[in-house]
mmCIF file of C-alpha atoms in Angstrom:
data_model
loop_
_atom_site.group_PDB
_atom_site.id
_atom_site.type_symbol
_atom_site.label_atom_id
_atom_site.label_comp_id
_atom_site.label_asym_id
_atom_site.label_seq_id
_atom_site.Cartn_x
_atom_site.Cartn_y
_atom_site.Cartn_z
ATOM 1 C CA UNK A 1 -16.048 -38.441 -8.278
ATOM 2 C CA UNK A 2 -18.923 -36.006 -8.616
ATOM 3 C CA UNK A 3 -22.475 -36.883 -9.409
ATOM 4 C CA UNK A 4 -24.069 -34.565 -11.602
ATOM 5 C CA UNK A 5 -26.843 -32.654 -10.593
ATOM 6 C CA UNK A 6 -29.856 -33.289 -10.935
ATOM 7 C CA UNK A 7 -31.493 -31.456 -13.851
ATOM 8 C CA UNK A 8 -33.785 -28.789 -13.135
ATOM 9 C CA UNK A 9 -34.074 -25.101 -13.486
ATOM 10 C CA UNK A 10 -31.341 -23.669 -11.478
ATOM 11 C CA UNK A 11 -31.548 -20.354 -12.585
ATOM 12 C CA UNK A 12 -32.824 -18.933 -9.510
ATOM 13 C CA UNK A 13 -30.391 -20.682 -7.534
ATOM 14 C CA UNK A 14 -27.426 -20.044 -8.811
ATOM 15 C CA UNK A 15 -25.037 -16.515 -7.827
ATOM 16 C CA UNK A 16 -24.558 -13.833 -10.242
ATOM 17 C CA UNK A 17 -20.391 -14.521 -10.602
ATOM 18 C CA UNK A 18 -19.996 -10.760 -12.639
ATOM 19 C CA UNK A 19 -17.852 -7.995 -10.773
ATOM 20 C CA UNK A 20 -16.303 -4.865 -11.447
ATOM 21 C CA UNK A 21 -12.613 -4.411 -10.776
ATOM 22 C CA UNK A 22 -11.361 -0.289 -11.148
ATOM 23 C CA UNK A 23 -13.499 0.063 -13.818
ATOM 24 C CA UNK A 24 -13.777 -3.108 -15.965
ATOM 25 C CA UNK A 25 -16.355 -5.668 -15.640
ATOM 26 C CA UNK A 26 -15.447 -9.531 -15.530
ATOM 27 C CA UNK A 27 -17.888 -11.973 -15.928
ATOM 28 C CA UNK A 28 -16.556 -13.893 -12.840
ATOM 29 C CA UNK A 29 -14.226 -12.833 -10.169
ATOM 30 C CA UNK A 30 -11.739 -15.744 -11.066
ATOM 31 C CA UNK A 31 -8.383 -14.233 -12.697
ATOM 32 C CA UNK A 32 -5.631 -16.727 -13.853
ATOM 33 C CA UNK A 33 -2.922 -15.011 -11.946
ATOM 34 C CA UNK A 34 0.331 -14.035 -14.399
ATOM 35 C CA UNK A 35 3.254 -16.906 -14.144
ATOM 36 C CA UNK A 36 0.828 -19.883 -14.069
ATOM 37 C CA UNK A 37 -0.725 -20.046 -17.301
ATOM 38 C CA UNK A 38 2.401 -19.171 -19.584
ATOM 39 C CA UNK A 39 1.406 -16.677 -22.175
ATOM 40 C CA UNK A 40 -2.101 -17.658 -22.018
ATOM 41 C CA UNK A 41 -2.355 -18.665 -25.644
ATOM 42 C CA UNK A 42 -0.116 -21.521 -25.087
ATOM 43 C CA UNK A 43 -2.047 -23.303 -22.446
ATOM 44 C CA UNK A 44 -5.702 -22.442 -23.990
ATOM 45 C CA UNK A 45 -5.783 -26.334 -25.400
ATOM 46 C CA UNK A 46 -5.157 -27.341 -21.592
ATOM 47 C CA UNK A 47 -7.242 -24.799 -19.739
ATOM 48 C CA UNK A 48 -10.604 -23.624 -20.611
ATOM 49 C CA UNK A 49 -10.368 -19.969 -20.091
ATOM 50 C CA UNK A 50 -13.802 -19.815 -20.699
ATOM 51 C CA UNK A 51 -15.000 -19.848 -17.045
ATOM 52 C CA UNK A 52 -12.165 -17.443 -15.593
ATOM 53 C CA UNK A 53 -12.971 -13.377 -15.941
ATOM 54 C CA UNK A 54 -9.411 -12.662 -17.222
ATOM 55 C CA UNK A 55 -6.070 -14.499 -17.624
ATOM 56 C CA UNK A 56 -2.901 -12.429 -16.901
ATOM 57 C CA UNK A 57 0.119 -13.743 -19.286
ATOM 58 C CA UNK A 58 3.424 -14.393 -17.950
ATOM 59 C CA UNK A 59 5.712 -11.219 -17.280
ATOM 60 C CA UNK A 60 7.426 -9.997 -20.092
ATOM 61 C CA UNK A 61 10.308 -7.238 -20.436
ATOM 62 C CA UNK A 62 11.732 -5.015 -23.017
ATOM 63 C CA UNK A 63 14.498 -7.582 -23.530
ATOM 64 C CA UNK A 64 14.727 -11.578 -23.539
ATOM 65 C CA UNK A 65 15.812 -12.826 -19.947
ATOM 66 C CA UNK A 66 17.383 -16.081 -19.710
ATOM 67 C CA UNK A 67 16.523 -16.642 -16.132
ATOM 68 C CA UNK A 68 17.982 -18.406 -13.571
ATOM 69 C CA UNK A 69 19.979 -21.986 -14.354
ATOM 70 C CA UNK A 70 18.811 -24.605 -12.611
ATOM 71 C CA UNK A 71 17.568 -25.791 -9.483
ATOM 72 C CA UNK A 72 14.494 -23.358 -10.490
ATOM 73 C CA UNK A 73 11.543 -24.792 -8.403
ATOM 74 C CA UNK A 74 11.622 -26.725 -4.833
ATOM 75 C CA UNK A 75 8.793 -28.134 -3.368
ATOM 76 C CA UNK A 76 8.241 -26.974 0.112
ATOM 77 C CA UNK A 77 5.674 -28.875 2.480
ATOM 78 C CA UNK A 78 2.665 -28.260 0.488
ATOM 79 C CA UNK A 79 3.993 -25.307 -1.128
ATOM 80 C CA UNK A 80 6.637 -24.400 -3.860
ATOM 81 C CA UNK A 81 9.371 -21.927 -3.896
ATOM 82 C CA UNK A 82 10.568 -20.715 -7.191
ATOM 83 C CA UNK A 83 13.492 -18.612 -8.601
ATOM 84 C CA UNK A 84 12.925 -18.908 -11.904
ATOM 85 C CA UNK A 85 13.569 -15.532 -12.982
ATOM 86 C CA UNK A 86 10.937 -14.473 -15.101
ATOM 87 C CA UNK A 87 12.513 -15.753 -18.359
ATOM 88 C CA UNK A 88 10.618 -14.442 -21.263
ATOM 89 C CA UNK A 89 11.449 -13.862 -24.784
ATOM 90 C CA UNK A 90 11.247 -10.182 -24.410
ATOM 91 C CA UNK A 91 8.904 -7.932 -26.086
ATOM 92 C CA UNK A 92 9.203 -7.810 -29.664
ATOM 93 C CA UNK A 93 9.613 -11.889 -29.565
ATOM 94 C CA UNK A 94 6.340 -11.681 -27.484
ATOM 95 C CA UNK A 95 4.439 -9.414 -29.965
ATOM 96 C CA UNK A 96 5.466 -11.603 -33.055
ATOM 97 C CA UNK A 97 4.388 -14.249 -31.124
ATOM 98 C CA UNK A 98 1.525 -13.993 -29.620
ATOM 99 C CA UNK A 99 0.190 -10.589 -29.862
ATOM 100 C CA UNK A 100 -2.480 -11.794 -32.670
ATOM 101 C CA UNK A 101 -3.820 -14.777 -31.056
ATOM 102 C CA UNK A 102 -4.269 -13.173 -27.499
ATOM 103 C CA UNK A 103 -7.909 -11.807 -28.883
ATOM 104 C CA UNK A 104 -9.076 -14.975 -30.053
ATOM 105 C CA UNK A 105 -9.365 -16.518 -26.757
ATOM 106 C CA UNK A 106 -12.763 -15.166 -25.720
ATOM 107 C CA UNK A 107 -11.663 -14.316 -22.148
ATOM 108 C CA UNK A 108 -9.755 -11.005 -21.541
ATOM 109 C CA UNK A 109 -5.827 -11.232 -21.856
ATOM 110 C CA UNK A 110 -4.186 -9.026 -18.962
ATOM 111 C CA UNK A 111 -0.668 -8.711 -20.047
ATOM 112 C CA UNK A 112 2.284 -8.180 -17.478
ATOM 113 C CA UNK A 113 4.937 -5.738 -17.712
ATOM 114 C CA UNK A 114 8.711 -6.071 -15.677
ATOM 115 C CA UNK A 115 11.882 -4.150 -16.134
ATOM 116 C CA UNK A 116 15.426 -3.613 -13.848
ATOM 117 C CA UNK A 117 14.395 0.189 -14.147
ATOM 118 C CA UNK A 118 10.869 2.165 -14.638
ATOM 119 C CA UNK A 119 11.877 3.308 -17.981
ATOM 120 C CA UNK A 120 11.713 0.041 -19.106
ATOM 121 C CA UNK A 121 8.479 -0.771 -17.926
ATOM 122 C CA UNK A 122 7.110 2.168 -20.609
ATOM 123 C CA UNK A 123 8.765 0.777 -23.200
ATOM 124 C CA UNK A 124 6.900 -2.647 -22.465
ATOM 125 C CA UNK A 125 3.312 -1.552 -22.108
ATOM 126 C CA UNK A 126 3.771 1.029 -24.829
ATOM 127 C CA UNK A 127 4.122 -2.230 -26.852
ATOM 128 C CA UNK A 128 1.637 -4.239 -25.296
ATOM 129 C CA UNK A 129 -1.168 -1.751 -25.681
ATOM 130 C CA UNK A 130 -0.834 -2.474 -29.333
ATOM 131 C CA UNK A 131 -1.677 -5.750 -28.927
ATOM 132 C CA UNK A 132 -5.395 -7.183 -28.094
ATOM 133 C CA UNK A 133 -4.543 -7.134 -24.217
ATOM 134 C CA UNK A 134 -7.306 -5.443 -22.199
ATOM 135 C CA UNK A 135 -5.467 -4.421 -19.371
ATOM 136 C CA UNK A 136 -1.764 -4.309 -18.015
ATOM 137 C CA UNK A 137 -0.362 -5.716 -14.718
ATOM 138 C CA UNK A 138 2.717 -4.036 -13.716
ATOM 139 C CA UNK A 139 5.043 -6.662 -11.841
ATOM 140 C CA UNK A 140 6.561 -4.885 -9.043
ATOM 141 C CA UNK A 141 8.480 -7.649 -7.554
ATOM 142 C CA UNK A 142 11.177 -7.620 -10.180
ATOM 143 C CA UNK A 143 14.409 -6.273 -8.333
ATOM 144 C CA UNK A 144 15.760 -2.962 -9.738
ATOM 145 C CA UNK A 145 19.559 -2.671 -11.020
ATOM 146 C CA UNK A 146 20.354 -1.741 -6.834
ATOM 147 C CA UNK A 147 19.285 -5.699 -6.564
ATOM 148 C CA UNK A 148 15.738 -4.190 -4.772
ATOM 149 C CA UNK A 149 12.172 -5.103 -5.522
ATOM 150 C CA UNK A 150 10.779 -2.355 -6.650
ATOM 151 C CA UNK A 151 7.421 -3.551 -4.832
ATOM 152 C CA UNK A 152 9.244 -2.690 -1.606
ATOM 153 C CA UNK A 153 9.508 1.351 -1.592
ATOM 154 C CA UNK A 154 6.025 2.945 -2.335
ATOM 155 C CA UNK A 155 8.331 6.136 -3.928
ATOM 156 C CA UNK A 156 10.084 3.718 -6.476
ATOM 157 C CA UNK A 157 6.790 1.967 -7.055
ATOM 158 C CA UNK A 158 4.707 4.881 -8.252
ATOM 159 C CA UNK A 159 7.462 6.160 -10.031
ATOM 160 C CA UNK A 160 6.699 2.943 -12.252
ATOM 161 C CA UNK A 161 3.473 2.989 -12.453
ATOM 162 C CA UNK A 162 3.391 7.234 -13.688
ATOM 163 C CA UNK A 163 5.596 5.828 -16.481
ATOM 164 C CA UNK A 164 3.274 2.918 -17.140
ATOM 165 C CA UNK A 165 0.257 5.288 -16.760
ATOM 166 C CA UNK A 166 1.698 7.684 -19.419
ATOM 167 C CA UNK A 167 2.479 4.987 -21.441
ATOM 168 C CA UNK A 168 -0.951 3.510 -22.076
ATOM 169 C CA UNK A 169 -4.156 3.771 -21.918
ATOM 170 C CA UNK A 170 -5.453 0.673 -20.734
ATOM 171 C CA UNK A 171 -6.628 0.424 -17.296
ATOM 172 C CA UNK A 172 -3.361 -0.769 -14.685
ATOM 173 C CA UNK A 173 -3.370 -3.520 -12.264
ATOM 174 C CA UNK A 174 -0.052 -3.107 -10.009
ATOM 175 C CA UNK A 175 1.354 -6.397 -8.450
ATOM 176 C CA UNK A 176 2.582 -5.395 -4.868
ATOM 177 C CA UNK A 177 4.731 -7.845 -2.635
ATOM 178 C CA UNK A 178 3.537 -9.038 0.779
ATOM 179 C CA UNK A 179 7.111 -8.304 2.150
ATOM 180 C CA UNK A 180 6.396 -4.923 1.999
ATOM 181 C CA UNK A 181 5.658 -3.417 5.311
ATOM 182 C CA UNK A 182 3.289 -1.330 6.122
ATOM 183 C CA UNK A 183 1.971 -2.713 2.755
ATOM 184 C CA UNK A 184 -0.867 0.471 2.751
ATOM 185 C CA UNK A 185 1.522 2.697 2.240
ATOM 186 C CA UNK A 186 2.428 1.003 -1.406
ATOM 187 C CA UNK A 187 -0.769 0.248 -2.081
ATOM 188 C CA UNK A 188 -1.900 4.214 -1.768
ATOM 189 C CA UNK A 189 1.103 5.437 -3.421
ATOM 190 C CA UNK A 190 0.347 3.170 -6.892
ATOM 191 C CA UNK A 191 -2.955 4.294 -6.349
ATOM 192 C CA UNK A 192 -2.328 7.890 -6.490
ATOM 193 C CA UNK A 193 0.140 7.172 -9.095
ATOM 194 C CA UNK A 194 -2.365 6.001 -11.976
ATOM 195 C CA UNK A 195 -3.117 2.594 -10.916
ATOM 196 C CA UNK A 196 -6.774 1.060 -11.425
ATOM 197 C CA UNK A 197 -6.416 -1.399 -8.576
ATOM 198 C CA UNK A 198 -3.755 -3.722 -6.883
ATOM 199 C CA UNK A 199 -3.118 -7.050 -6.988
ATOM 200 C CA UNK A 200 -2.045 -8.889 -3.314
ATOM 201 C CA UNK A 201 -0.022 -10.138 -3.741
ATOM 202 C CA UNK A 202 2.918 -11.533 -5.604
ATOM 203 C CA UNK A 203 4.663 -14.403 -3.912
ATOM 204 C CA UNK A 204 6.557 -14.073 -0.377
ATOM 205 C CA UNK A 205 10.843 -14.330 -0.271
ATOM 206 C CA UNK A 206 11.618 -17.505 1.141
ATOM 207 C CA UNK A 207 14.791 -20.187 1.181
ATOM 208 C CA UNK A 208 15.298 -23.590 2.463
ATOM 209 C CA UNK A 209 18.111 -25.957 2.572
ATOM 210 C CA UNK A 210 18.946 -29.163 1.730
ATOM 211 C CA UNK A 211 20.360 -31.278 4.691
ATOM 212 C CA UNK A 212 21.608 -33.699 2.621
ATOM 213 C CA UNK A 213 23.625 -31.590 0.033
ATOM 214 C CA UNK A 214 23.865 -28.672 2.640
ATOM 215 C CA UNK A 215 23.077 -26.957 -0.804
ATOM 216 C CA UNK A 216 20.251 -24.073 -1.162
ATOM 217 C CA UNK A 217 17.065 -26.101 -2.828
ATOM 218 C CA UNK A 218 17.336 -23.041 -5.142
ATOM 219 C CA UNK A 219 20.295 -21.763 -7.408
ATOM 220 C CA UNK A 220 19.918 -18.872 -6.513
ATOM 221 C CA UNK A 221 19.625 -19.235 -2.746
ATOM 222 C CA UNK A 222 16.351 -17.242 -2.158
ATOM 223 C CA UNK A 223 12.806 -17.825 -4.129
ATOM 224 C CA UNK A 224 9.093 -16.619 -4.386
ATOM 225 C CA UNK A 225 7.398 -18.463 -1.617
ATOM 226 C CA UNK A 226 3.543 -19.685 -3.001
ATOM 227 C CA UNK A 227 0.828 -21.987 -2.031
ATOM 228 C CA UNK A 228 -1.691 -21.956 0.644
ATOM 229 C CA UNK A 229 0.458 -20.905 3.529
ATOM 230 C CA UNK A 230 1.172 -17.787 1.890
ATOM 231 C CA UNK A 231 -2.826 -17.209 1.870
ATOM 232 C CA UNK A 232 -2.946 -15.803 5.462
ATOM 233 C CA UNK A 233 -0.472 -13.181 4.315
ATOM 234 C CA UNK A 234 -2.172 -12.332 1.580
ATOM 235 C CA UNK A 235 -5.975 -11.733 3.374
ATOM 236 C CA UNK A 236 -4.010 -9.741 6.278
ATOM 237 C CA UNK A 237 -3.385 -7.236 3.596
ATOM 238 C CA UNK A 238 -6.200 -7.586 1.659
ATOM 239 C CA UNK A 239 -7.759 -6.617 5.140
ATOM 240 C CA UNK A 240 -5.644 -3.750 6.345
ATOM 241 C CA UNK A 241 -5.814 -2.190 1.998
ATOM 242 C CA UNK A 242 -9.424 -2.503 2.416
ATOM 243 C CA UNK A 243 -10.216 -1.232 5.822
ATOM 244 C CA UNK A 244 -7.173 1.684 5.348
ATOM 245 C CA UNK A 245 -7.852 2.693 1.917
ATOM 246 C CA UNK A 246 -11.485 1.433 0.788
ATOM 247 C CA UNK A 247 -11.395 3.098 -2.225
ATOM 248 C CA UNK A 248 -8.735 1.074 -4.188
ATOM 249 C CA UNK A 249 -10.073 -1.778 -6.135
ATOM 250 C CA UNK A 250 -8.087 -5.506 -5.006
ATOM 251 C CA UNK A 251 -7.541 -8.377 -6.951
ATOM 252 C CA UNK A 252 -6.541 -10.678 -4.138
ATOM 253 C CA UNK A 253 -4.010 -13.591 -5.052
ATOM 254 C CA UNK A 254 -1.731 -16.516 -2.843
ATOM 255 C CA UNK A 255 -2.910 -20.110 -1.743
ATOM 256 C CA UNK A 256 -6.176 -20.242 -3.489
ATOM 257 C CA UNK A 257 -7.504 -23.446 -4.485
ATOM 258 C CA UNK A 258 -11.316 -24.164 -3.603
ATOM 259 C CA UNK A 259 -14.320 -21.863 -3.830
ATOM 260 C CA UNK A 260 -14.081 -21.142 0.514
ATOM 261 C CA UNK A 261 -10.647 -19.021 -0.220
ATOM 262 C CA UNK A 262 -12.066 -17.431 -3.064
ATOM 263 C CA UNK A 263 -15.002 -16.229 -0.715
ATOM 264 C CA UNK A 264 -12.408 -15.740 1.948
ATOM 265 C CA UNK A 265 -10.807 -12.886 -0.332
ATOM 266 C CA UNK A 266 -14.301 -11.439 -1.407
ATOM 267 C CA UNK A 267 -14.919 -11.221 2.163
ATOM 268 C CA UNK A 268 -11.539 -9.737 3.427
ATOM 269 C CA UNK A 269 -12.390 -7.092 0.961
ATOM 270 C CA UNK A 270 -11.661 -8.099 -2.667
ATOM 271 C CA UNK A 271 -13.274 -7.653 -5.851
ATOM 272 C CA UNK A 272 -11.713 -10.630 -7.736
ATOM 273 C CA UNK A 273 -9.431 -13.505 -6.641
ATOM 274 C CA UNK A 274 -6.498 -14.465 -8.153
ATOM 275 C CA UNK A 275 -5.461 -18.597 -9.233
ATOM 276 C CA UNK A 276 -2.421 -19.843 -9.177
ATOM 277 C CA UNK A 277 0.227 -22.357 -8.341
ATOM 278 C CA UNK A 278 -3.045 -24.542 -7.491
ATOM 279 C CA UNK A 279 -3.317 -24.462 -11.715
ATOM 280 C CA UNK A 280 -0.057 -26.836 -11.585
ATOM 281 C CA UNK A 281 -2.020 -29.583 -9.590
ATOM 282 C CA UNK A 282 -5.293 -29.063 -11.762
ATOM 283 C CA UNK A 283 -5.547 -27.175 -14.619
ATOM 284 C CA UNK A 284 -9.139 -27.576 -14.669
ATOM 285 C CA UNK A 285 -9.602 -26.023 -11.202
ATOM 286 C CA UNK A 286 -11.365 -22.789 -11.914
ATOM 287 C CA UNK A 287 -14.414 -25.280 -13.474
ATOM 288 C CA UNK A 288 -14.337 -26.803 -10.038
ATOM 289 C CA UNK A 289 -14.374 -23.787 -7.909
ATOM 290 C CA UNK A 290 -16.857 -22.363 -10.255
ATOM 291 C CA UNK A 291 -19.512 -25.075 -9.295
ATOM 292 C CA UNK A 292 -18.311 -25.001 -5.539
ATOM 293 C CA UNK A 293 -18.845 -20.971 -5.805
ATOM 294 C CA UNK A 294 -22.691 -21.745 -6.767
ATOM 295 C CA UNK A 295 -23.135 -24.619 -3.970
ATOM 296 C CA UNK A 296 -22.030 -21.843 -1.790
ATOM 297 C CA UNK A 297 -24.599 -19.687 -2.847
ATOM 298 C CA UNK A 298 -27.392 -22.053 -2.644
ATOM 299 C CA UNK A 299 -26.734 -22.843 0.416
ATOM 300 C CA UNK A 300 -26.060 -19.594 1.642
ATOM 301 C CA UNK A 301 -29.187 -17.442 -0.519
ATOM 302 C CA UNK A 302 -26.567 -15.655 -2.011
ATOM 303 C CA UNK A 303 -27.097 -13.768 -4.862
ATOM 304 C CA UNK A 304 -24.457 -11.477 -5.907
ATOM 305 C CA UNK A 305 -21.140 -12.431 -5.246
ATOM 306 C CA UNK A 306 -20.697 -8.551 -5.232
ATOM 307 C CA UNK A 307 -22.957 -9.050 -1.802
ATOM 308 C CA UNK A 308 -19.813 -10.487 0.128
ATOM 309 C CA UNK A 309 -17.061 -8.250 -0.611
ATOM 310 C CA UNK A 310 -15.496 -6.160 2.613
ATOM 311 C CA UNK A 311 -18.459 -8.326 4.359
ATOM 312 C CA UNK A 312 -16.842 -10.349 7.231
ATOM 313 C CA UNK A 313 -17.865 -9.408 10.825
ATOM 314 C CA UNK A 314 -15.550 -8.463 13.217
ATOM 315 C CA UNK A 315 -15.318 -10.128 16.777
#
């Protein structure tokens, strides 16, 4: 277990944890990344939100999706694929719901928007924005009526996020998908299109098979693909967004659970770092990783955590 330290004045010591993300300011660069956390309200008496800068609350689109039946999640080595289909109540449901509580949590409420077309997407943030939420995450990885993540064609992308833009005026996070390749070019194109910064990313497409039943561990054959292996994916393009396009703000996200990925993001060029699956193994992580973050520091003389973003060194 973990002694506690020894009390003293650690004021000096410890890093200042506040960033800036497009334009809002977090008091830490944790976020509680959408799909992990339910609808935030309903898991505030089992996480303390307290030490995270936002919480993003499970997708939710202009009608109530029933998901996928089950298999929905398969464990995977020491990762987790899931096609559980974003079920969600749908917006009005959602509104009625939860809309009132979401500002008595104390930590900013990101809310996430998905729709099979980009009119859609309007009609959910329109709705949202009249809720406490301080910000809207556009989900990009939601497949369009073609059967095609949207995440995956920078045209089709913007064209969501214009409608999004219009439809609010709360700053945008969009949610862009690792599978896209080069993932720049999606990442500029959301930009341009209204977005305040981009999240990378969403969870990677992945299968697997069972030998046994010679069944798909999933029902529906292919799944989002999350855990620390995905986090290499996820710091190549935080790397090649920051290096190409240094302007747009990242919230990087995939395979984070101690306080060295977190930095790992910061340094690959992010401004906040996203939590997730790890939340299912320890819902009290972002406490942990929030004492590991000013160990770091110490050790380190760091004071800023702002000090370490875009600032690893190249061989």
């Amino acid at each position: 277990g973990e002694h506690p330290e020894p009390s003293r004045d650690r004021r000096n010591s410890v890093m200042d944890l506040s960033v800036t993300v497009g334009g809002v300011s977090l008091t830490s660069p944790l976020v509680a990344a959408s799909g992990t956390v339910g609808s935030v309200v309903d898991f505030a008496d089992v996480i303390d939100f307290g030490v995270y800068g936002a919480a993003v609350a499970k997708s939710v689109a202009p009608e109530p999706w029933d998901g996928r039946p089950p298999p929905r999640i398969a464990p995977v080595d020491s990762a987790m694929l899931n096609g559980i289909g974003i079920q969600n109540p749908g917006i009005e449901a959602w509104v009625r719901t939860h809309g009132d509580q979401i500002g008595s949590l104390g930590t900013p409420v990101w809310g996430s928007v998905v729709a099979h077309d980009a009119a859609g997407f309007g009609t959910v943030a329109t709705r949202m924005s009249a809720t406490p939420v301080t910000a809207i995450e556009v989900n990009l990885s939601c497949p369009n009526l073609q059967g095609l993540p949207f995440a995956l064609d920078a045209s089709a992308s913007a064209a969501v996020v214009r409608i999004v833009r219009a439809a609010t005026d709360l700053p945008i996070g969009a949610k862009l998908s690792m599978d896209a390749e080069p993932i720049q070019s999606v990442a500029e194109a959301v930009f341009e299109a209204g977005a305040d910064w981009v999240v990378v990313g969403n969870t990677v497409m992945g299968a697997a098979i069972d030998p046994e039943t010679r069944r798909p561990r999933l029902s529906g054959g292919i799944g989002g693909y999350s855990g620390g292996p995905i986090r290499p994916l996820a710091i190549r393009a935080v790397m090649n967004i920051a290096r190409d396009l240094p302007d747009i703000p990242i919230v990087g996200c995939g395979g984070v659970s101690t306080a060295a990925h977190v930095i790992e993001y910061v340094l690959a060029g992010a401004s906040a770092v996203g939590i997730g699956s790890a939340h299912f193994a320890d819902p009290h992580i972002a406490q942990r990783i929030t004492k590991q973050l000013h160990r770091y520091a110490e050790a380190h003389s760091v004071a800023s955590i702002t000090e370490l973003r875009g600032a690893y060194e190249p061989w």
